[in-house]
Rosetta silent file (secondary structure, phi, psi, omega in degrees, C-alpha in Angstrom):
SEQUENCE: MAPPKPYNWLVPAILVTLFCCNYLGVVGVVYAARVETKYNLGDYAGADNDARQAKLWTLVPLAVGVIAWIILMVFYGALITSTMRSGGVPNTY
SCORE:     score description
SCORE:     0.000 S_00000001
   1 L     0.000  132.768 -177.017    0.000    0.000    0.000 S_00000001
   2 L   -80.821  142.278  175.309    1.349    3.376   -1.023 S_00000001
   3 L   -70.022  161.386  179.738    1.695    6.166    1.535 S_00000001
   4 L   -63.217  146.122 -178.874   -0.377    9.295    0.944 S_00000001
   5 L   -68.518  131.451  178.899    1.016   11.676   -1.639 S_00000001
   6 L   -71.962  153.744  176.749    2.794   14.640    0.009 S_00000001
   7 L   -64.838  131.419 -171.362    1.629   18.169   -0.684 S_00000001
   8 L   -91.738  -10.795  176.645    3.738   19.422   -3.571 S_00000001
   9 L    62.633   24.540 -175.791    3.688   23.216   -2.880 S_00000001
  10 H   -69.873  -48.498 -178.224    3.419   23.971   -6.611 S_00000001
  11 H   -64.404  -48.045  176.683    0.822   26.765   -6.476 S_00000001
  12 H   -61.543  -36.182  179.345    2.473   28.629   -3.558 S_00000001
  13 H   -65.274  -40.308  177.930    5.880   28.248   -5.236 S_00000001
  14 H   -65.928  -42.874  179.377    4.549   29.728   -8.471 S_00000001
  15 H   -64.269  -40.980  176.925    2.909   32.627   -6.610 S_00000001
  16 H   -63.616  -40.293  179.559    6.099   33.358   -4.667 S_00000001
  17 H   -64.719  -41.865 -178.000    8.060   33.271   -7.924 S_00000001
  18 H   -73.204  -41.822 -169.209    5.681   35.652   -9.667 S_00000001
  19 H  -107.326   -9.244 -169.510    5.029   38.152   -6.895 S_00000001
  20 L  -128.588  -71.994 -168.990    7.909   37.999   -4.465 S_00000001
  21 L  -136.636   93.075 -169.640   11.330   36.567   -5.136 S_00000001
  22 H   -58.469  -54.086 -170.389   11.865   35.384   -8.698 S_00000001
  23 H   -69.081  -42.846  179.413   15.220   33.631   -8.596 S_00000001
  24 H   -73.966  -31.170 -179.821   14.809   31.738   -5.343 S_00000001
  25 H   -66.638  -28.531  179.941   11.179   30.874   -6.118 S_00000001
  26 H   -62.877  -35.981  178.844   12.158   29.017   -9.289 S_00000001
  27 H   -62.606  -40.665  176.847   14.010   26.453   -7.174 S_00000001
  28 H   -63.306  -38.539  178.602   10.777   25.825   -5.259 S_00000001
  29 H   -65.007  -41.501 -179.584    8.858   25.362   -8.515 S_00000001
  30 H   -63.233  -48.202  179.163   11.399   22.819   -9.759 S_00000001
  31 H   -63.807  -39.854 -178.999   11.235   20.767   -6.555 S_00000001
  32 H   -64.748  -37.083 -179.655    7.427   21.019   -6.468 S_00000001
  33 H   -69.142  -26.012 -178.841    7.139   19.776  -10.037 S_00000001
  34 H   -80.479  -16.580 -175.267    9.252   16.709   -9.223 S_00000001
  35 H   -61.458  -52.846 -175.509    7.041   15.550   -6.322 S_00000001
  36 H   -65.371  -38.964  178.949    4.211   14.067   -8.381 S_00000001
  37 H   -61.577  -47.174 -179.899    6.552   12.438  -10.883 S_00000001
  38 H   -65.741  -38.142  179.523    8.561   10.679   -8.188 S_00000001
  39 H   -64.162  -43.914 -179.880    5.416    9.625   -6.347 S_00000001
  40 H   -67.167  -26.436  177.033    3.900    8.116   -9.496 S_00000001
  41 L   -83.136   -4.777  178.485    7.152    6.226  -10.179 S_00000001
  42 L    92.837    4.105  178.034    7.010    4.700   -6.707 S_00000001
  43 L   -88.008   77.029 -174.005    9.872    6.733   -5.224 S_00000001
  44 H   -69.510  -37.132  177.745    7.934    7.698   -2.096 S_00000001
  45 H   -67.239  -40.140  177.558   10.999    8.751   -0.100 S_00000001
  46 H   -65.903  -39.384  177.738   12.194   10.915   -2.993 S_00000001
  47 H   -64.685  -41.062  178.658    8.755   12.496   -3.342 S_00000001
  48 H   -65.934  -41.154  177.986    8.677   13.251    0.376 S_00000001
  49 H   -63.685  -44.689  178.661   12.176   14.737    0.246 S_00000001
  50 H   -65.604  -33.764  176.673   11.303   16.907   -2.755 S_00000001
  51 H   -64.844  -40.860  177.395    8.102   18.052   -1.018 S_00000001
  52 H   -66.074  -40.200  177.717   10.161   19.164    1.994 S_00000001
  53 H   -66.255  -39.061  177.733   12.626   20.948   -0.298 S_00000001
  54 H   -63.422  -40.418  177.628    9.764   22.619   -2.180 S_00000001
  55 H   -62.941  -45.527  179.313    8.325   23.847    1.126 S_00000001
  56 H   -60.805  -48.088 -176.488   11.722   25.210    2.172 S_00000001
  57 H   -79.831    3.326  170.437   12.350   26.913   -1.182 S_00000001
  58 H  -102.138  -42.421 -176.507    8.859   28.429   -1.105 S_00000001
  59 H   -78.170  -35.446  178.982    8.802   29.761    2.453 S_00000001
  60 H   -64.766  -49.191  176.454   12.373   31.112    2.567 S_00000001
  61 H   -62.915  -32.584  176.056   11.955   33.342   -0.534 S_00000001
  62 H   -62.393  -45.778  178.891    8.579   34.447    0.822 S_00000001
  63 H   -64.001  -42.722  178.481   10.225   35.513    4.083 S_00000001
  64 H   -61.296  -43.449  179.405   13.077   37.229    2.214 S_00000001
  65 H   -65.172  -42.719  179.298   10.578   39.102    0.042 S_00000001
  66 H   -64.878  -43.154  178.346    8.417   40.198    2.972 S_00000001
  67 H   -63.888  -40.634  178.211   11.465   41.412    4.914 S_00000001
  68 H   -62.864  -41.856  178.265   12.739   43.279    1.848 S_00000001
  69 H   -64.847  -39.828  178.628    9.350   44.978    1.399 S_00000001
  70 H   -63.722  -44.941  178.501    9.255   45.979    5.069 S_00000001
  71 H   -61.917  -41.485  178.988   12.762   47.457    4.855 S_00000001
  72 H   -63.529  -42.557  179.928   11.809   49.309    1.671 S_00000001
  73 H   -67.520  -38.789  176.947    8.651   50.738    3.231 S_00000001
  74 H   -64.465  -42.823  179.051   10.542   51.863    6.365 S_00000001
  75 H   -60.979  -49.985 -179.360   13.196   53.519    4.176 S_00000001
  76 H   -68.209  -33.954  175.479   10.672   55.385    2.035 S_00000001
  77 H   -62.948  -43.687  177.545    8.609   56.283    5.082 S_00000001
  78 H   -65.355  -38.575  178.622   11.680   57.806    6.727 S_00000001
  79 H   -64.374  -44.672  179.139   12.560   59.620    3.500 S_00000001
  80 H   -66.911  -42.635  178.756    9.078   61.102    3.135 S_00000001
  81 H   -61.998  -43.704  179.075    8.940   62.056    6.817 S_00000001
  82 H   -63.311  -41.322  179.986   12.346   63.740    6.600 S_00000001
  83 H   -66.262  -41.060 -178.803   11.354   65.621    3.463 S_00000001
  84 H   -69.748  -36.193  179.170    8.087   66.830    4.967 S_00000001
  85 H   -70.047  -28.464 -179.150    9.751   67.983    8.203 S_00000001
  86 L   -87.389    5.275  176.804   12.356   69.989    6.309 S_00000001
  87 L    99.736   10.145  177.930    9.711   71.923    4.399 S_00000001
  88 L    94.300 -171.530 -178.311    9.374   69.766    1.327 S_00000001
  89 L   -79.071  130.502 -179.824   11.467   69.498   -1.788 S_00000001
  90 L   -67.819  149.958  177.641   13.463   72.704   -2.486 S_00000001
  91 L   -78.784  114.724 -174.702   12.731   74.682   -5.613 S_00000001
  92 L  -105.096    5.247  179.613   15.768   74.143   -7.824 S_00000001
  93 L  -117.575    0.000    0.000   14.792   76.074  -10.950 S_00000001
């Protein structure tokens, strides 16, 4: 009897690749795509390993992307606040 098929993380990996962190997300897509193939070939341990790798390579780029967005928003928030406190952008023409 075959063990249950592990969750392949394909849809979250694709979404992370499209909207968050392109280069690292592609690794998650590759591992996620291999899960079903290995499971259907009877390599249950390989499918489980690839599912764990797909999860790792989906959640790590997501975290990196969220942290990068937070840092970017803090930077621009500080820039806008500094500009507004100093009287706005100077007239240079």
